[in-house]
PDB file of C-alpha atoms and ligand atoms in Angstrom:
ATOM      1  CA  MET A   1       0.000   0.000   0.000  1.00 45.00           C
ATOM      2  CA  THR A   2       1.112   3.557  -0.698  1.00 48.00           C
ATOM      3  CA  ASP A   3      -0.241   7.009   0.097  1.00 56.00           C
ATOM      4  CA  HIS A   4       1.266   8.475  -3.039  1.00 63.00           C
ATOM      5  CA  PRO A   5      -1.306   9.418  -5.660  1.00 73.00           C
ATOM      6  CA  ARG A   6      -0.771   7.464  -8.851  1.00 86.00           C
ATOM      7  CA  ILE A   7       0.382   9.265 -11.956  1.00 94.00           C
ATOM      8  CA  PRO A   8      -2.419   8.835 -14.509  1.00 97.00           C
ATOM      9  CA  LEU A   9      -1.604   6.612 -17.465  1.00 98.00           C
ATOM     10  CA  ALA A  10      -3.425   6.504 -20.794  1.00 98.00           C
ATOM     11  CA  GLY A  11      -2.612   5.187 -24.241  1.00 98.00           C
ATOM     12  CA  VAL A  12      -3.854   3.840 -27.530  1.00 98.00           C
ATOM     13  CA  LEU A  13      -4.590   0.166 -28.167  1.00 98.00           C
ATOM     14  CA  GLY A  14      -4.224  -1.032 -31.745  1.00 97.00           C
ATOM     15  CA  HIS A  15      -2.634  -3.738 -33.857  1.00 97.00           C
ATOM     16  CA  PRO A  16      -0.366  -2.481 -35.320  1.00 95.00           C
ATOM     17  CA  VAL A  17      -0.133   0.815 -33.449  1.00 96.00           C
ATOM     18  CA  ALA A  18       3.287   2.248 -34.287  1.00 93.00           C
ATOM     19  CA  HIS A  19       1.798   4.537 -36.958  1.00 90.00           C
ATOM     20  CA  SER A  20      -0.561   6.266 -34.504  1.00 93.00           C
ATOM     21  CA  ARG A  21      -0.139  10.020 -34.042  1.00 95.00           C
ATOM     22  CA  SER A  22      -2.045   9.929 -30.750  1.00 97.00           C
ATOM     23  CA  PRO A  23       1.025   9.520 -28.485  1.00 98.00           C
ATOM     24  CA  VAL A  24       2.604  12.626 -30.042  1.00 98.00           C
ATOM     25  CA  LEU A  25      -0.624  14.582 -29.651  1.00 98.00           C
ATOM     26  CA  HIS A  26      -1.354  13.646 -26.037  1.00 98.00           C
ATOM     27  CA  GLY A  27       2.329  13.970 -25.134  1.00 98.00           C
ATOM     28  CA  TYR A  28       2.301  17.507 -26.538  1.00 98.00           C
ATOM     29  CA  TRP A  29      -0.794  18.446 -24.518  1.00 98.00           C
ATOM     30  CA  LEU A  30       0.651  16.937 -21.325  1.00 98.00           C
ATOM     31  CA  ARG A  31       3.799  19.076 -21.723  1.00 98.00           C
ATOM     32  CA  ARG A  32       1.885  22.168 -22.790  1.00 98.00           C
ATOM     33  CA  TYR A  33      -0.319  22.129 -19.669  1.00 98.00           C
ATOM     34  CA  GLY A  34       2.430  20.915 -17.326  1.00 98.00           C
ATOM     35  CA  LEU A  35       0.375  17.868 -16.321  1.00 98.00           C
ATOM     36  CA  LYS A  36       1.611  14.699 -14.712  1.00 96.00           C
ATOM     37  CA  GLY A  37       0.798  11.662 -16.816  1.00 97.00           C
ATOM     38  CA  TYR A  38       1.895   9.433 -19.654  1.00 98.00           C
ATOM     39  CA  TYR A  39       0.266   8.329 -22.910  1.00 98.00           C
ATOM     40  CA  ILE A  40       1.743   5.316 -24.689  1.00 98.00           C
ATOM     41  CA  PRO A  41       1.085   3.120 -27.742  1.00 98.00           C
ATOM     42  CA  ILE A  42       0.100  -0.450 -26.804  1.00 98.00           C
ATOM     43  CA  ASP A  43       0.105  -3.161 -29.473  1.00 98.00           C
ATOM     44  CA  VAL A  44      -2.503  -5.768 -28.567  1.00 98.00           C
ATOM     45  CA  ALA A  45      -3.442  -8.774 -30.695  1.00 98.00           C
ATOM     46  CA  PRO A  46      -7.218  -9.240 -31.087  1.00 98.00           C
ATOM     47  CA  ALA A  47      -7.237 -12.438 -28.996  1.00 98.00           C
ATOM     48  CA  ASP A  48      -5.707 -10.569 -26.032  1.00 98.00           C
ATOM     49  CA  LEU A  49      -7.915  -7.472 -26.126  1.00 98.00           C
ATOM     50  CA  GLY A  50     -10.356  -8.399 -23.340  1.00 98.00           C
ATOM     51  CA  HIS A  51      -7.673  -9.557 -20.935  1.00 97.00           C
ATOM     52  CA  VAL A  52      -5.438  -6.520 -21.550  1.00 98.00           C
ATOM     53  CA  VAL A  53      -8.251  -3.989 -21.228  1.00 98.00           C
ATOM     54  CA  ARG A  54      -9.421  -5.468 -17.929  1.00 97.00           C
ATOM     55  CA  THR A  55      -5.864  -5.429 -16.558  1.00 97.00           C
ATOM     56  CA  LEU A  56      -5.031  -1.828 -17.462  1.00 98.00           C
ATOM     57  CA  PRO A  57      -6.961  -0.132 -14.595  1.00 96.00           C
ATOM     58  CA  GLN A  58      -4.989  -2.197 -12.060  1.00 94.00           C
ATOM     59  CA  MET A  59      -1.796  -0.759 -13.573  1.00 94.00           C
ATOM     60  CA  GLY A  60      -2.892   2.852 -13.106  1.00 95.00           C
ATOM     61  CA  PHE A  61      -4.513   3.472 -16.474  1.00 98.00           C
ATOM     62  CA  VAL A  62      -7.402   5.938 -16.356  1.00 98.00           C
ATOM     63  CA  GLY A  63      -8.495   5.201 -19.908  1.00 98.00           C
ATOM     64  CA  VAL A  64      -7.341   4.500 -23.441  1.00 98.00           C
ATOM     65  CA  ASN A  65      -8.088   5.223 -27.052  1.00 98.00           C
ATOM     66  CA  ILE A  66      -9.003   2.280 -29.232  1.00 97.00           C
ATOM     67  CA  THR A  67      -7.950   2.080 -32.856  1.00 96.00           C
ATOM     68  CA  ILE A  68      -7.988  -0.414 -35.743  1.00 92.00           C
ATOM     69  CA  PRO A  69      -8.770  -3.329 -35.536  1.00 95.00           C
ATOM     70  CA  HIS A  70     -10.394  -3.188 -32.080  1.00 97.00           C
ATOM     71  CA  LYS A  71     -12.992  -0.423 -32.406  1.00 96.00           C
ATOM     72  CA  GLU A  72     -15.943  -2.783 -32.938  1.00 95.00           C
ATOM     73  CA  ALA A  73     -14.821  -5.665 -30.688  1.00 97.00           C
ATOM     74  CA  ILE A  74     -14.392  -3.341 -27.712  1.00 98.00           C
ATOM     75  CA  LEU A  75     -18.172  -2.869 -27.479  1.00 98.00           C
ATOM     76  CA  GLU A  76     -18.475  -6.486 -26.301  1.00 98.00           C
ATOM     77  CA  ILE A  77     -15.918  -5.893 -23.558  1.00 98.00           C
ATOM     78  CA  ALA A  78     -17.112  -2.526 -22.190  1.00 98.00           C
ATOM     79  CA  ASP A  79     -19.619  -2.414 -19.317  1.00 98.00           C
ATOM     80  CA  ILE A  80     -21.240   0.852 -20.415  1.00 98.00           C
ATOM     81  CA  VAL A  81     -21.589   1.891 -24.055  1.00 98.00           C
ATOM     82  CA  THR A  82     -22.860   5.385 -24.931  1.00 98.00           C
ATOM     83  CA  ASP A  83     -25.846   5.632 -27.277  1.00 96.00           C
ATOM     84  CA  ARG A  84     -23.754   7.145 -30.033  1.00 95.00           C
ATOM     85  CA  ALA A  85     -21.085   4.425 -29.811  1.00 97.00           C
ATOM     86  CA  ALA A  86     -23.834   1.793 -29.966  1.00 97.00           C
ATOM     87  CA  LEU A  87     -25.407   3.486 -32.995  1.00 95.00           C
ATOM     88  CA  ILE A  88     -22.062   3.775 -34.772  1.00 96.00           C
ATOM     89  CA  GLY A  89     -21.164   0.224 -33.762  1.00 96.00           C
ATOM     90  CA  ALA A  90     -17.673   1.172 -32.622  1.00 96.00           C
ATOM     91  CA  ALA A  91     -15.856   2.977 -29.808  1.00 98.00           C
ATOM     92  CA  ASN A  92     -12.605   4.937 -29.809  1.00 97.00           C
ATOM     93  CA  THR A  93     -12.425   6.203 -26.215  1.00 98.00           C
ATOM     94  CA  LEU A  94     -12.554   4.219 -22.966  1.00 98.00           C
ATOM     95  CA  ILE A  95     -12.816   5.630 -19.468  1.00 98.00           C
ATOM     96  CA  PHE A  96     -11.896   3.341 -16.588  1.00 98.00           C
ATOM     97  CA  ARG A  97     -14.319   4.450 -13.888  1.00 97.00           C
ATOM     98  CA  ALA A  98     -13.563   4.490 -10.180  1.00 94.00           C
ATOM     99  CA  ASP A  99     -16.320   1.892  -9.649  1.00 95.00           C
ATOM    100  CA  GLY A 100     -14.358  -0.518 -11.874  1.00 94.00           C
ATOM    101  CA  ARG A 101     -16.670  -0.287 -14.863  1.00 97.00           C
ATOM    102  CA  ILE A 102     -15.366   0.329 -18.375  1.00 98.00           C
ATOM    103  CA  HIS A 103     -17.157   3.139 -20.204  1.00 98.00           C
ATOM    104  CA  ALA A 104     -16.937   3.207 -24.019  1.00 98.00           C
ATOM    105  CA  ASP A 105     -17.674   6.223 -26.205  1.00 98.00           C
ATOM    106  CA  ASN A 106     -17.148   7.249 -29.816  1.00 98.00           C
ATOM    107  CA  THR A 107     -15.840  10.781 -30.367  1.00 98.00           C
ATOM    108  CA  ASP A 108     -15.031  10.461 -34.105  1.00 97.00           C
ATOM    109  CA  GLY A 109     -18.308  12.100 -35.122  1.00 98.00           C
ATOM    110  CA  THR A 110     -18.009  15.063 -32.769  1.00 97.00           C
ATOM    111  CA  GLY A 111     -14.390  15.439 -33.893  1.00 98.00           C
ATOM    112  CA  PHE A 112     -15.536  15.474 -37.506  1.00 98.00           C
ATOM    113  CA  ILE A 113     -18.126  18.209 -36.877  1.00 98.00           C
ATOM    114  CA  ALA A 114     -15.797  20.293 -34.672  1.00 98.00           C
ATOM    115  CA  ASN A 115     -13.166  20.231 -37.432  1.00 98.00           C
ATOM    116  CA  LEU A 116     -15.634  21.515 -40.018  1.00 98.00           C
ATOM    117  CA  ARG A 117     -16.912  24.227 -37.666  1.00 98.00           C
ATOM    118  CA  GLN A 118     -13.366  25.359 -36.915  1.00 98.00           C
ATOM    119  CA  HIS A 119     -12.062  25.456 -40.477  1.00 98.00           C
ATOM    120  CA  ALA A 120     -15.260  26.354 -42.365  1.00 98.00           C
ATOM    121  CA  PRO A 121     -16.992  28.635 -39.842  1.00 98.00           C
ATOM    122  CA  HIS A 122     -19.804  29.541 -42.268  1.00 97.00           C
ATOM    123  CA  TRP A 123     -20.688  25.827 -42.683  1.00 98.00           C
ATOM    124  CA  ALA A 124     -23.780  24.241 -41.171  1.00 98.00           C
ATOM    125  CA  ALA A 125     -24.913  20.659 -41.690  1.00 98.00           C
ATOM    126  CA  SER A 126     -28.418  22.007 -42.376  1.00 98.00           C
ATOM    127  CA  ASP A 127     -27.160  23.976 -45.419  1.00 98.00           C
ATOM    128  CA  GLY A 128     -28.154  21.119 -47.738  1.00 98.00           C
ATOM    129  CA  PRO A 129     -27.668  17.447 -48.599  1.00 98.00           C
ATOM    130  CA  ALA A 130     -24.366  15.826 -47.698  1.00 98.00           C
ATOM    131  CA  ALA A 131     -22.505  13.335 -49.902  1.00 98.00           C
ATOM    132  CA  VAL A 132     -20.490  10.645 -48.154  1.00 98.00           C
ATOM    133  CA  LEU A 133     -18.022   8.640 -50.246  1.00 98.00           C
ATOM    134  CA  GLY A 134     -17.343   5.318 -48.538  1.00 98.00           C
ATOM    135  CA  ALA A 135     -19.268   3.205 -46.036  1.00 97.00           C
ATOM    136  CA  GLY A 136     -16.647   1.820 -43.639  1.00 92.00           C
ATOM    137  CA  GLY A 137     -16.321   2.376 -39.905  1.00 90.00           C
ATOM    138  CA  ALA A 138     -15.443   6.053 -40.198  1.00 95.00           C
ATOM    139  CA  ALA A 139     -18.408   6.661 -42.511  1.00 97.00           C
ATOM    140  CA  ARG A 140     -20.776   5.384 -39.806  1.00 96.00           C
ATOM    141  CA  ALA A 141     -19.453   8.004 -37.353  1.00 97.00           C
ATOM    142  CA  VAL A 142     -19.679  10.732 -40.009  1.00 98.00           C
ATOM    143  CA  VAL A 143     -23.253   9.821 -40.987  1.00 98.00           C
ATOM    144  CA  ALA A 144     -24.400   9.710 -37.343  1.00 97.00           C
ATOM    145  CA  ALA A 145     -22.799  13.104 -36.675  1.00 98.00           C
ATOM    146  CA  LEU A 146     -24.161  14.774 -39.825  1.00 98.00           C
ATOM    147  CA  LEU A 147     -27.679  13.576 -39.032  1.00 98.00           C
ATOM    148  CA  GLU A 148     -27.417  14.763 -35.439  1.00 96.00           C
ATOM    149  CA  ALA A 149     -26.102  18.135 -36.661  1.00 98.00           C
ATOM    150  CA  GLY A 150     -29.142  18.580 -38.918  1.00 98.00           C
ATOM    151  CA  ALA A 151     -28.212  17.384 -42.419  1.00 98.00           C
ATOM    152  CA  PRO A 152     -31.510  17.081 -44.323  1.00 98.00           C
ATOM    153  CA  GLU A 153     -30.305  14.205 -46.542  1.00 98.00           C
ATOM    154  CA  ILE A 154     -27.208  12.039 -46.792  1.00 98.00           C
ATOM    155  CA  ARG A 155     -26.207  10.466 -50.089  1.00 98.00           C
ATOM    156  CA  ILE A 156     -23.797   7.557 -49.787  1.00 98.00           C
ATOM    157  CA  CYS A 157     -21.889   5.578 -52.359  1.00 98.00           C
ATOM    158  CA  ASN A 158     -19.404   2.809 -51.727  1.00 98.00           C
ATOM    159  CA  ARG A 159     -17.389   0.487 -53.941  1.00 98.00           C
ATOM    160  CA  THR A 160     -19.128  -2.405 -52.185  1.00 98.00           C
ATOM    161  CA  ARG A 161     -22.733  -1.226 -52.406  1.00 98.00           C
ATOM    162  CA  PRO A 162     -24.244  -3.597 -49.789  1.00 98.00           C
ATOM    163  CA  ARG A 163     -22.139  -1.883 -47.106  1.00 97.00           C
ATOM    164  CA  ALA A 164     -23.823   1.413 -47.999  1.00 98.00           C
ATOM    165  CA  GLU A 165     -27.235  -0.295 -47.882  1.00 98.00           C
ATOM    166  CA  VAL A 166     -26.486  -1.343 -44.298  1.00 97.00           C
ATOM    167  CA  LEU A 167     -25.991   2.315 -43.394  1.00 97.00           C
ATOM    168  CA  ARG A 168     -29.326   3.139 -44.963  1.00 97.00           C
ATOM    169  CA  SER A 169     -31.114   0.487 -42.932  1.00 97.00           C
ATOM    170  CA  ASP A 170     -29.284   1.501 -39.725  1.00 96.00           C
ATOM    171  CA  PHE A 171     -29.649   5.277 -40.080  1.00 96.00           C
ATOM    172  CA  GLY A 172     -33.036   5.628 -41.748  1.00 96.00           C
ATOM    173  CA  ALA A 173     -34.825   7.338 -44.567  1.00 96.00           C
ATOM    174  CA  LYS A 174     -32.653  10.467 -44.753  1.00 98.00           C
ATOM    175  CA  VAL A 175     -29.898   8.196 -46.100  1.00 98.00           C
ATOM    176  CA  VAL A 176     -29.974   7.546 -49.847  1.00 98.00           C
ATOM    177  CA  VAL A 177     -27.650   5.050 -51.560  1.00 98.00           C
ATOM    178  CA  ASP A 178     -26.116   5.630 -54.981  1.00 98.00           C
ATOM    179  CA  ASP A 179     -23.804   3.538 -57.144  1.00 98.00           C
ATOM    180  CA  TRP A 180     -20.072   4.106 -56.670  1.00 98.00           C
ATOM    181  CA  THR A 181     -19.852   4.919 -60.379  1.00 96.00           C
ATOM    182  CA  GLN A 182     -22.393   7.732 -59.892  1.00 96.00           C
ATOM    183  CA  SER A 183     -20.322   9.724 -57.392  1.00 96.00           C
ATOM    184  CA  SER A 184     -19.858  12.758 -59.642  1.00 95.00           C
ATOM    185  CA  HIS A 185     -23.661  13.050 -60.106  1.00 95.00           C
ATOM    186  CA  MET A 186     -24.303  12.307 -56.464  1.00 97.00           C
ATOM    187  CA  ILE A 187     -22.330  15.315 -55.242  1.00 97.00           C
ATOM    188  CA  GLN A 188     -24.267  17.773 -57.393  1.00 96.00           C
ATOM    189  CA  GLY A 189     -26.275  20.165 -55.224  1.00 96.00           C
ATOM    190  CA  CYS A 190     -24.637  18.971 -51.992  1.00 98.00           C
ATOM    191  CA  ALA A 191     -23.592  21.451 -49.317  1.00 98.00           C
ATOM    192  CA  THR A 192     -21.070  19.012 -47.859  1.00 98.00           C
ATOM    193  CA  VAL A 193     -18.921  16.346 -49.540  1.00 98.00           C
ATOM    194  CA  VAL A 194     -16.859  13.942 -47.442  1.00 98.00           C
ATOM    195  CA  ASN A 195     -14.289  11.345 -48.456  1.00 98.00           C
ATOM    196  CA  THR A 196     -14.428   8.625 -45.814  1.00 98.00           C
ATOM    197  CA  THR A 197     -12.631   6.031 -47.965  1.00 97.00           C
ATOM    198  CA  SER A 198      -8.955   5.334 -47.503  1.00 94.00           C
ATOM    199  CA  LEU A 199      -8.325   6.357 -51.128  1.00 97.00           C
ATOM    200  CA  GLY A 200      -5.816   9.181 -51.371  1.00 97.00           C
ATOM    201  CA  MET A 201      -3.815   7.942 -48.399  1.00 95.00           C
ATOM    202  CA  VAL A 202      -0.073   7.475 -48.859  1.00 94.00           C
ATOM    203  CA  GLY A 203       0.401   4.113 -50.590  1.00 95.00           C
ATOM    204  CA  LYS A 204      -3.201   3.960 -51.881  1.00 96.00           C
ATOM    205  CA  PRO A 205      -4.575   5.106 -55.241  1.00 98.00           C
ATOM    206  CA  ASP A 206      -6.087   8.601 -55.395  1.00 97.00           C
ATOM    207  CA  LEU A 207      -9.815   9.158 -55.039  1.00 97.00           C
ATOM    208  CA  LEU A 208     -10.929  10.162 -58.527  1.00 96.00           C
ATOM    209  CA  VAL A 209     -14.258  11.987 -58.701  1.00 96.00           C
ATOM    210  CA  ASN A 210     -15.263  14.248 -61.555  1.00 96.00           C
ATOM    211  CA  LEU A 211     -15.851  17.626 -59.859  1.00 96.00           C
ATOM    212  CA  ASP A 212     -16.933  19.474 -63.018  1.00 94.00           C
ATOM    213  CA  TYR A 213     -20.454  20.003 -61.662  1.00 89.00           C
ATOM    214  CA  ILE A 214     -19.606  20.839 -58.059  1.00 96.00           C
ATOM    215  CA  SER A 215     -20.729  24.213 -56.755  1.00 95.00           C
ATOM    216  CA  PRO A 216     -18.040  26.479 -55.254  1.00 97.00           C
ATOM    217  CA  GLN A 217     -20.385  26.845 -52.265  1.00 97.00           C
ATOM    218  CA  THR A 218     -19.724  23.206 -51.340  1.00 98.00           C
ATOM    219  CA  VAL A 219     -17.558  22.434 -48.323  1.00 98.00           C
ATOM    220  CA  VAL A 220     -15.344  19.455 -49.176  1.00 98.00           C
ATOM    221  CA  THR A 221     -13.521  17.479 -46.525  1.00 98.00           C
ATOM    222  CA  ASP A 222     -11.323  14.400 -46.503  1.00 98.00           C
ATOM    223  CA  LEU A 223     -10.792  12.089 -43.528  1.00 97.00           C
ATOM    224  CA  VAL A 224      -7.396  11.123 -44.925  1.00 96.00           C
ATOM    225  CA  TYR A 225      -4.651  13.253 -43.351  1.00 94.00           C
ATOM    226  CA  THR A 226      -1.523  11.590 -44.755  1.00 93.00           C
ATOM    227  CA  PRO A 227      -1.021  13.494 -46.994  1.00 95.00           C
ATOM    228  CA  LEU A 228      -2.724  16.584 -45.606  1.00 96.00           C
ATOM    229  CA  ASN A 229      -3.643  17.978 -48.993  1.00 96.00           C
ATOM    230  CA  THR A 230      -5.022  15.014 -50.923  1.00 98.00           C
ATOM    231  CA  ARG A 231      -5.544  15.171 -54.669  1.00 98.00           C
ATOM    232  CA  PHE A 232      -9.304  15.140 -54.007  1.00 98.00           C
ATOM    233  CA  LEU A 233      -9.025  18.255 -51.795  1.00 98.00           C
ATOM    234  CA  ALA A 234      -6.656  19.971 -54.234  1.00 98.00           C
ATOM    235  CA  GLU A 235      -9.125  19.426 -57.095  1.00 98.00           C
ATOM    236  CA  ALA A 236     -12.016  20.726 -54.974  1.00 98.00           C
ATOM    237  CA  ALA A 237      -9.999  23.826 -54.041  1.00 98.00           C
ATOM    238  CA  ALA A 238      -9.302  24.409 -57.746  1.00 98.00           C
ATOM    239  CA  LYS A 239     -13.097  24.485 -58.274  1.00 98.00           C
ATOM    240  CA  GLY A 240     -13.396  27.224 -55.637  1.00 98.00           C
ATOM    241  CA  CYS A 241     -14.772  24.997 -52.864  1.00 98.00           C
ATOM    242  CA  THR A 242     -13.868  25.485 -49.217  1.00 98.00           C
ATOM    243  CA  ILE A 243     -11.709  22.515 -48.226  1.00 98.00           C
ATOM    244  CA  VAL A 244     -11.019  21.053 -44.786  1.00 98.00           C
ATOM    245  CA  ASP A 245      -8.311  18.446 -44.256  1.00 98.00           C
ATOM    246  CA  GLY A 246      -8.635  15.416 -41.966  1.00 97.00           C
ATOM    247  CA  LEU A 247      -6.020  16.280 -39.353  1.00 97.00           C
ATOM    248  CA  GLY A 248      -8.382  18.474 -37.346  1.00 98.00           C
ATOM    249  CA  MET A 249     -10.792  15.561 -36.919  1.00 98.00           C
ATOM    250  CA  LEU A 250      -8.002  13.504 -35.380  1.00 97.00           C
ATOM    251  CA  LEU A 251      -7.153  16.355 -33.000  1.00 98.00           C
ATOM    252  CA  HIS A 252     -10.753  17.109 -32.003  1.00 98.00           C
ATOM    253  CA  GLN A 253     -11.729  13.474 -31.445  1.00 98.00           C
ATOM    254  CA  ALA A 254      -8.849  13.210 -28.954  1.00 98.00           C
ATOM    255  CA  ALA A 255      -9.823  16.202 -26.803  1.00 98.00           C
ATOM    256  CA  PRO A 256     -12.710  14.660 -24.767  1.00 98.00           C
ATOM    257  CA  GLY A 257     -10.592  11.662 -23.708  1.00 98.00           C
ATOM    258  CA  PHE A 258      -7.678  13.873 -22.706  1.00 98.00           C
ATOM    259  CA  GLU A 259      -9.993  16.036 -20.606  1.00 98.00           C
ATOM    260  CA  ARG A 260     -11.535  13.046 -18.814  1.00 97.00           C
ATOM    261  CA  TRP A 261      -8.194  11.353 -18.111  1.00 98.00           C
ATOM    262  CA  PHE A 262      -5.992  14.317 -17.244  1.00 98.00           C
ATOM    263  CA  GLY A 263      -8.534  16.925 -16.086  1.00 97.00           C
ATOM    264  CA  GLN A 264      -7.790  19.659 -18.610  1.00 98.00           C
ATOM    265  CA  ARG A 265      -9.744  20.547 -21.747  1.00 98.00           C
ATOM    266  CA  PRO A 266      -6.985  20.912 -24.377  1.00 98.00           C
ATOM    267  CA  GLU A 267      -6.917  23.598 -27.068  1.00 98.00           C
ATOM    268  CA  VAL A 268      -7.085  22.371 -30.648  1.00 98.00           C
ATOM    269  CA  ASP A 269      -5.214  25.198 -32.344  1.00 98.00           C
ATOM    270  CA  GLU A 270      -2.457  25.853 -34.861  1.00 97.00           C
ATOM    271  CA  ALA A 271       0.238  25.080 -32.279  1.00 98.00           C
ATOM    272  CA  THR A 272      -1.364  21.650 -31.727  1.00 98.00           C
ATOM    273  CA  ARG A 273      -1.474  20.979 -35.469  1.00 98.00           C
ATOM    274  CA  GLN A 274       2.161  21.967 -35.848  1.00 97.00           C
ATOM    275  CA  ALA A 275       3.224  19.796 -32.914  1.00 97.00           C
ATOM    276  CA  VAL A 276       1.667  16.757 -34.591  1.00 97.00           C
ATOM    277  CA  LEU A 277       2.869  17.636 -38.099  1.00 96.00           C
ATOM    278  CA  SER A 278       6.450  18.272 -37.056  1.00 95.00           C
ATOM    279  CA  ALA A 279       6.829  15.054 -35.034  1.00 89.00           C
TER     280      ALA A 279
HETATM  281  P1  LIG B   1     -12.606   0.902 -43.272  1.00 67.89           P
HETATM  282  O1  LIG B   1     -13.700   0.577 -42.319  1.00 67.89           O
HETATM  283  O2  LIG B   1     -11.600  -0.131 -43.633  1.00 67.89           O
HETATM  284  O3  LIG B   1     -13.313   1.439 -44.630  1.00 67.89           O
HETATM  285  C1  LIG B   1     -12.526   1.718 -45.776  1.00 67.89           C
HETATM  286  C2  LIG B   1     -13.393   2.424 -46.820  1.00 67.89           C
HETATM  287  O4  LIG B   1     -12.565   2.735 -47.947  1.00 67.89           O
HETATM  288  C3  LIG B   1     -14.533   1.554 -47.356  1.00 67.89           C
HETATM  289  O5  LIG B   1     -15.614   2.373 -47.737  1.00 67.89           O
HETATM  290  C4  LIG B   1     -13.864   0.894 -48.580  1.00 67.89           C
HETATM  291  O6  LIG B   1     -14.778   0.436 -49.543  1.00 67.89           O
HETATM  292  C5  LIG B   1     -13.099   2.079 -49.121  1.00 67.89           C
HETATM  293  N1  LIG B   1     -12.011   1.668 -50.007  1.00 67.89           N
HETATM  294  C6  LIG B   1     -10.836   1.105 -49.658  1.00 67.89           C
HETATM  295  N2  LIG B   1     -10.100   0.849 -50.762  1.00 67.89           N
HETATM  296  C7  LIG B   1     -10.852   1.239 -51.829  1.00 67.89           C
HETATM  297  C8  LIG B   1     -10.644   1.229 -53.238  1.00 67.89           C
HETATM  298  N3  LIG B   1      -9.509   0.767 -53.774  1.00 67.89           N
HETATM  299  N4  LIG B   1     -11.620   1.734 -54.035  1.00 67.89           N
HETATM  300  C9  LIG B   1     -12.772   2.220 -53.503  1.00 67.89           C
HETATM  301  N5  LIG B   1     -13.020   2.249 -52.172  1.00 67.89           N
HETATM  302  C10 LIG B   1     -12.077   1.758 -51.351  1.00 67.89           C
HETATM  303  O7  LIG B   1     -11.747   2.144 -42.749  1.00 67.89           O
HETATM  304  P2  LIG B   1     -12.245   3.395 -41.866  1.00 67.89           P
HETATM  305  O8  LIG B   1     -11.938   3.129 -40.451  1.00 67.89           O
HETATM  306  O9  LIG B   1     -13.635   3.729 -42.265  1.00 67.89           O
HETATM  307  O10 LIG B   1     -11.228   4.538 -42.333  1.00 67.89           O
HETATM  308  C11 LIG B   1     -11.351   5.120 -43.615  1.00 67.89           C
HETATM  309  C12 LIG B   1     -10.343   6.257 -43.756  1.00 67.89           C
HETATM  310  O11 LIG B   1     -10.660   7.293 -42.825  1.00 67.89           O
HETATM  311  C13 LIG B   1      -8.891   5.849 -43.458  1.00 67.89           C
HETATM  312  O12 LIG B   1      -8.059   6.524 -44.371  1.00 67.89           O
HETATM  313  C14 LIG B   1      -8.666   6.365 -42.054  1.00 67.89           C
HETATM  314  O13 LIG B   1      -7.306   6.673 -41.798  1.00 67.89           O
HETATM  315  C15 LIG B   1      -9.499   7.642 -42.079  1.00 67.89           C
HETATM  316  N6  LIG B   1      -9.922   8.084 -40.747  1.00 67.89           N
HETATM  317  C16 LIG B   1      -9.523   9.317 -40.351  1.00 67.89           C
HETATM  318  C17 LIG B   1      -9.926   9.793 -39.121  1.00 67.89           C
HETATM  319  C18 LIG B   1      -9.502  11.170 -38.709  1.00 67.89           C
HETATM  320  O14 LIG B   1      -9.521  11.459 -37.516  1.00 67.89           O
HETATM  321  N7  LIG B   1      -9.144  12.036 -39.656  1.00 67.89           N
HETATM  322  C19 LIG B   1     -10.718   9.001 -38.274  1.00 67.89           C
HETATM  323  C20 LIG B   1     -11.108   7.731 -38.713  1.00 67.89           C
HETATM  324  C21 LIG B   1     -10.697   7.279 -39.965  1.00 67.89           C
HETATM  325  P3  LIG B   1     -15.259  -1.112 -49.524  1.00 67.89           P
HETATM  326  O15 LIG B   1     -16.356  -1.195 -48.485  1.00 67.89           O
HETATM  327  O16 LIG B   1     -15.741  -1.345 -50.900  1.00 67.89           O
HETATM  328  O17 LIG B   1     -14.052  -1.931 -49.151  1.00 67.89           O
END
């Protein structure tokens, strides 16, 4: 037994996890606010996830982020799952409560909206239909968040169409599914266009969408943030659209966890972006 208060520990669980920017981000915030604590990457194989997560609180962990491939499986392990995490079907933030229960939340959607509000201040989800390219895990968080923020209609297309149909049946009649090959028509008249596919990421082919008919009033955003300025965003900017890169979503989705674990709401500002970009 000891009377010394424990230094709070947090981290990110993934497999692999070495690529994660979260340790740099949380480490920067810990230094910036002069807080005691550590945030580390933890590589956990899927078969070990339950055991590891249940052991972490005994080691002084106050919570963790969850990344690929554990975001869905963690819902089965958590004791409390927020409504939005249940609706999305995935969690990215765990809080280890003092009563021993594991609380799971998903902050990807709020991070997505906060990023748009910060970098396109005139934007509102209610401005018009939104087009979502892709129907993977990230798309589910984006669709949930756009609906909650007031988007009147969400048009989705995905290479594998049945995955988009699942989103329609899960999220209701405001969701409309189009063919992947119809993406350039689908975005016509949309106030918001979002790439949630991994196309455009370093090592992947570019996302190719004909933007000839896009209105310059459209706000175009990409969840990919390596590179920061994807070809898709560059082409949208050339059409006069407001563009928002994906790094801000990563930063904003991290803020609620940091606040819960370390007791300080962190600023998501240019200094934070630069700290992550320069690492
Ligand atoms: P995921 O569940 O694996 O989904 C991948 C999506 O990309 C699916 O819609 C998939 O279509 C599509 N895709 C992959 N390769 C394709 C190709 N060659 N042609 C057409 N479509 C293709 O992944 P996720 O978790 O949703 O993540 C998607 C992207 O968002 C990743 O780049 C990830 O890094 C990024 N992300 C960023 C943030 C952030 O904070 N900025 C947060 C979460 C995710 P199929 O269904 O047909 O395979």
